[in-house]
């Protein structure tokens, strides 16, 4: 029986794509990929970087996206926990800044 590899595993084996967060989860459930990436052998920080700096590099946009620096495009999320300690914290986003505008802020007083 042939072995079935996840996209993450294939990317890791090939080395060329340096672990992107490409996956098959529907929109809105994308953060569940992080838990799977760790299950398949990634360290939490590697999984997070797959969705940020590595993805930017893969797209050829490393000079424009993927980091929080002056002159870069930046969308930003915030969560209540520490995603490096528990990557599943990324499944409960509390704050979203998109295109310079706050589009979600569960931290603000209600």
PDB file of C-alpha atoms in Angstrom:
ATOM      1  CA  UNK A   1       0.000   0.000   0.000  1.00  0.00           C
ATOM      2  CA  UNK A   2       1.469   3.417  -0.900  1.00  0.00           C
ATOM      3  CA  UNK A   3       2.176   5.779   1.956  1.00  0.00           C
ATOM      4  CA  UNK A   4       0.083   8.934   1.982  1.00  0.00           C
ATOM      5  CA  UNK A   5       1.952  12.097   2.903  1.00  0.00           C
ATOM      6  CA  UNK A   6       0.453  15.341   4.099  1.00  0.00           C
ATOM      7  CA  UNK A   7       1.320  18.465   2.152  1.00  0.00           C
ATOM      8  CA  UNK A   8       3.345  19.650   5.132  1.00  0.00           C
ATOM      9  CA  UNK A   9       5.373  16.437   5.183  1.00  0.00           C
ATOM     10  CA  UNK A  10       5.955  16.564   1.443  1.00  0.00           C
ATOM     11  CA  UNK A  11       7.080  20.171   1.641  1.00  0.00           C
ATOM     12  CA  UNK A  12       9.427  19.267   4.458  1.00  0.00           C
ATOM     13  CA  UNK A  13      10.801  16.285   2.563  1.00  0.00           C
ATOM     14  CA  UNK A  14      11.297  18.342  -0.576  1.00  0.00           C
ATOM     15  CA  UNK A  15      12.865  21.165   1.413  1.00  0.00           C
ATOM     16  CA  UNK A  16      12.197  23.631  -1.374  1.00  0.00           C
ATOM     17  CA  UNK A  17       9.057  25.143   0.115  1.00  0.00           C
ATOM     18  CA  UNK A  18      10.376  25.419   3.645  1.00  0.00           C
ATOM     19  CA  UNK A  19       7.161  24.420   5.387  1.00  0.00           C
ATOM     20  CA  UNK A  20       4.270  26.513   4.227  1.00  0.00           C
ATOM     21  CA  UNK A  21       0.885  26.424   5.900  1.00  0.00           C
ATOM     22  CA  UNK A  22      -0.789  25.128   2.742  1.00  0.00           C
ATOM     23  CA  UNK A  23      -3.562  22.835   3.767  1.00  0.00           C
ATOM     24  CA  UNK A  24      -7.062  21.669   3.155  1.00  0.00           C
ATOM     25  CA  UNK A  25      -9.064  23.283   5.946  1.00  0.00           C
ATOM     26  CA  UNK A  26     -12.027  25.433   4.887  1.00  0.00           C
ATOM     27  CA  UNK A  27     -11.893  29.175   5.384  1.00  0.00           C
ATOM     28  CA  UNK A  28     -12.465  29.962   9.056  1.00  0.00           C
ATOM     29  CA  UNK A  29     -10.897  26.719  10.245  1.00  0.00           C
ATOM     30  CA  UNK A  30      -7.408  27.399   8.882  1.00  0.00           C
ATOM     31  CA  UNK A  31      -5.845  27.689  12.353  1.00  0.00           C
ATOM     32  CA  UNK A  32      -6.539  24.001  12.934  1.00  0.00           C
ATOM     33  CA  UNK A  33      -3.670  23.349  10.528  1.00  0.00           C
ATOM     34  CA  UNK A  34      -1.203  24.448  13.212  1.00  0.00           C
ATOM     35  CA  UNK A  35      -2.169  21.585  15.522  1.00  0.00           C
ATOM     36  CA  UNK A  36      -1.823  19.120  12.659  1.00  0.00           C
ATOM     37  CA  UNK A  37       1.568  20.517  11.692  1.00  0.00           C
ATOM     38  CA  UNK A  38       2.786  19.917  15.248  1.00  0.00           C
ATOM     39  CA  UNK A  39       1.258  16.441  15.237  1.00  0.00           C
ATOM     40  CA  UNK A  40       3.274  15.771  12.062  1.00  0.00           C
ATOM     41  CA  UNK A  41       6.527  16.905  13.666  1.00  0.00           C
ATOM     42  CA  UNK A  42       6.780  20.685  13.420  1.00  0.00           C
ATOM     43  CA  UNK A  43       7.764  22.809  16.395  1.00  0.00           C
ATOM     44  CA  UNK A  44       5.160  25.468  17.297  1.00  0.00           C
ATOM     45  CA  UNK A  45       7.328  28.368  16.135  1.00  0.00           C
ATOM     46  CA  UNK A  46       8.038  26.590  12.833  1.00  0.00           C
ATOM     47  CA  UNK A  47       4.306  26.149  12.273  1.00  0.00           C
ATOM     48  CA  UNK A  48       3.658  29.842  12.974  1.00  0.00           C
ATOM     49  CA  UNK A  49       6.488  30.902  10.689  1.00  0.00           C
ATOM     50  CA  UNK A  50       5.031  28.684   7.963  1.00  0.00           C
ATOM     51  CA  UNK A  51       2.027  31.005   7.858  1.00  0.00           C
ATOM     52  CA  UNK A  52       4.063  34.201   8.003  1.00  0.00           C
ATOM     53  CA  UNK A  53       7.684  34.610   6.950  1.00  0.00           C
ATOM     54  CA  UNK A  54       7.993  31.312   5.044  1.00  0.00           C
ATOM     55  CA  UNK A  55       4.790  31.926   3.095  1.00  0.00           C
ATOM     56  CA  UNK A  56       5.970  35.439   2.223  1.00  0.00           C
ATOM     57  CA  UNK A  57       9.280  34.053   0.982  1.00  0.00           C
ATOM     58  CA  UNK A  58       7.544  31.357  -1.058  1.00  0.00           C
ATOM     59  CA  UNK A  59       5.375  33.978  -2.739  1.00  0.00           C
ATOM     60  CA  UNK A  60       8.417  36.105  -3.533  1.00  0.00           C
ATOM     61  CA  UNK A  61       7.046  38.864  -1.317  1.00  0.00           C
ATOM     62  CA  UNK A  62       9.518  38.621   1.574  1.00  0.00           C
ATOM     63  CA  UNK A  63      10.324  42.301   1.139  1.00  0.00           C
ATOM     64  CA  UNK A  64       6.656  43.301   1.468  1.00  0.00           C
ATOM     65  CA  UNK A  65       4.784  40.915   3.794  1.00  0.00           C
ATOM     66  CA  UNK A  66       5.341  38.425   6.602  1.00  0.00           C
ATOM     67  CA  UNK A  67       6.995  40.704   9.157  1.00  0.00           C
ATOM     68  CA  UNK A  68       6.039  43.721  11.244  1.00  0.00           C
ATOM     69  CA  UNK A  69       8.421  46.376   9.974  1.00  0.00           C
ATOM     70  CA  UNK A  70       8.115  49.849   8.548  1.00  0.00           C
ATOM     71  CA  UNK A  71       7.374  49.699   4.825  1.00  0.00           C
ATOM     72  CA  UNK A  72       5.822  46.216   4.912  1.00  0.00           C
ATOM     73  CA  UNK A  73       2.170  45.362   4.514  1.00  0.00           C
ATOM     74  CA  UNK A  74       0.918  43.931   7.776  1.00  0.00           C
ATOM     75  CA  UNK A  75      -2.285  42.317   8.868  1.00  0.00           C
ATOM     76  CA  UNK A  76      -2.160  41.455  12.540  1.00  0.00           C
ATOM     77  CA  UNK A  77      -4.007  39.125  14.881  1.00  0.00           C
ATOM     78  CA  UNK A  78      -3.935  38.791  18.662  1.00  0.00           C
ATOM     79  CA  UNK A  79      -4.945  35.889  20.871  1.00  0.00           C
ATOM     80  CA  UNK A  80      -5.340  35.507  24.626  1.00  0.00           C
ATOM     81  CA  UNK A  81      -2.724  32.799  25.089  1.00  0.00           C
ATOM     82  CA  UNK A  82       0.849  32.148  24.055  1.00  0.00           C
ATOM     83  CA  UNK A  83       0.752  30.332  20.698  1.00  0.00           C
ATOM     84  CA  UNK A  84       4.357  29.172  21.058  1.00  0.00           C
ATOM     85  CA  UNK A  85       3.367  27.301  24.243  1.00  0.00           C
ATOM     86  CA  UNK A  86      -0.024  26.185  22.888  1.00  0.00           C
ATOM     87  CA  UNK A  87      -0.462  26.698  19.171  1.00  0.00           C
ATOM     88  CA  UNK A  88      -4.189  26.015  19.517  1.00  0.00           C
ATOM     89  CA  UNK A  89      -4.485  29.536  20.955  1.00  0.00           C
ATOM     90  CA  UNK A  90      -4.470  30.630  17.309  1.00  0.00           C
ATOM     91  CA  UNK A  91      -7.875  28.963  16.906  1.00  0.00           C
ATOM     92  CA  UNK A  92      -9.460  31.713  19.056  1.00  0.00           C
ATOM     93  CA  UNK A  93      -8.494  35.036  17.511  1.00  0.00           C
ATOM     94  CA  UNK A  94      -9.543  38.015  19.633  1.00  0.00           C
ATOM     95  CA  UNK A  95      -8.210  40.949  17.577  1.00  0.00           C
ATOM     96  CA  UNK A  96      -7.754  41.509  13.826  1.00  0.00           C
ATOM     97  CA  UNK A  97      -6.090  44.453  12.096  1.00  0.00           C
ATOM     98  CA  UNK A  98      -6.493  44.233   8.305  1.00  0.00           C
ATOM     99  CA  UNK A  99      -5.212  46.834   5.904  1.00  0.00           C
ATOM    100  CA  UNK A 100      -4.616  49.237   8.780  1.00  0.00           C
ATOM    101  CA  UNK A 101      -8.198  49.006  10.074  1.00  0.00           C
ATOM    102  CA  UNK A 102      -9.413  47.161  13.155  1.00  0.00           C
ATOM    103  CA  UNK A 103     -12.014  44.650  11.975  1.00  0.00           C
ATOM    104  CA  UNK A 104     -12.355  42.701  15.219  1.00  0.00           C
ATOM    105  CA  UNK A 105     -11.578  43.655  18.792  1.00  0.00           C
ATOM    106  CA  UNK A 106     -12.872  41.314  21.472  1.00  0.00           C
ATOM    107  CA  UNK A 107     -10.467  42.964  23.954  1.00  0.00           C
ATOM    108  CA  UNK A 108     -12.253  46.331  23.931  1.00  0.00           C
ATOM    109  CA  UNK A 109     -14.687  47.209  26.719  1.00  0.00           C
ATOM    110  CA  UNK A 110     -18.230  46.224  25.911  1.00  0.00           C
TER     111      UNK A 110
END
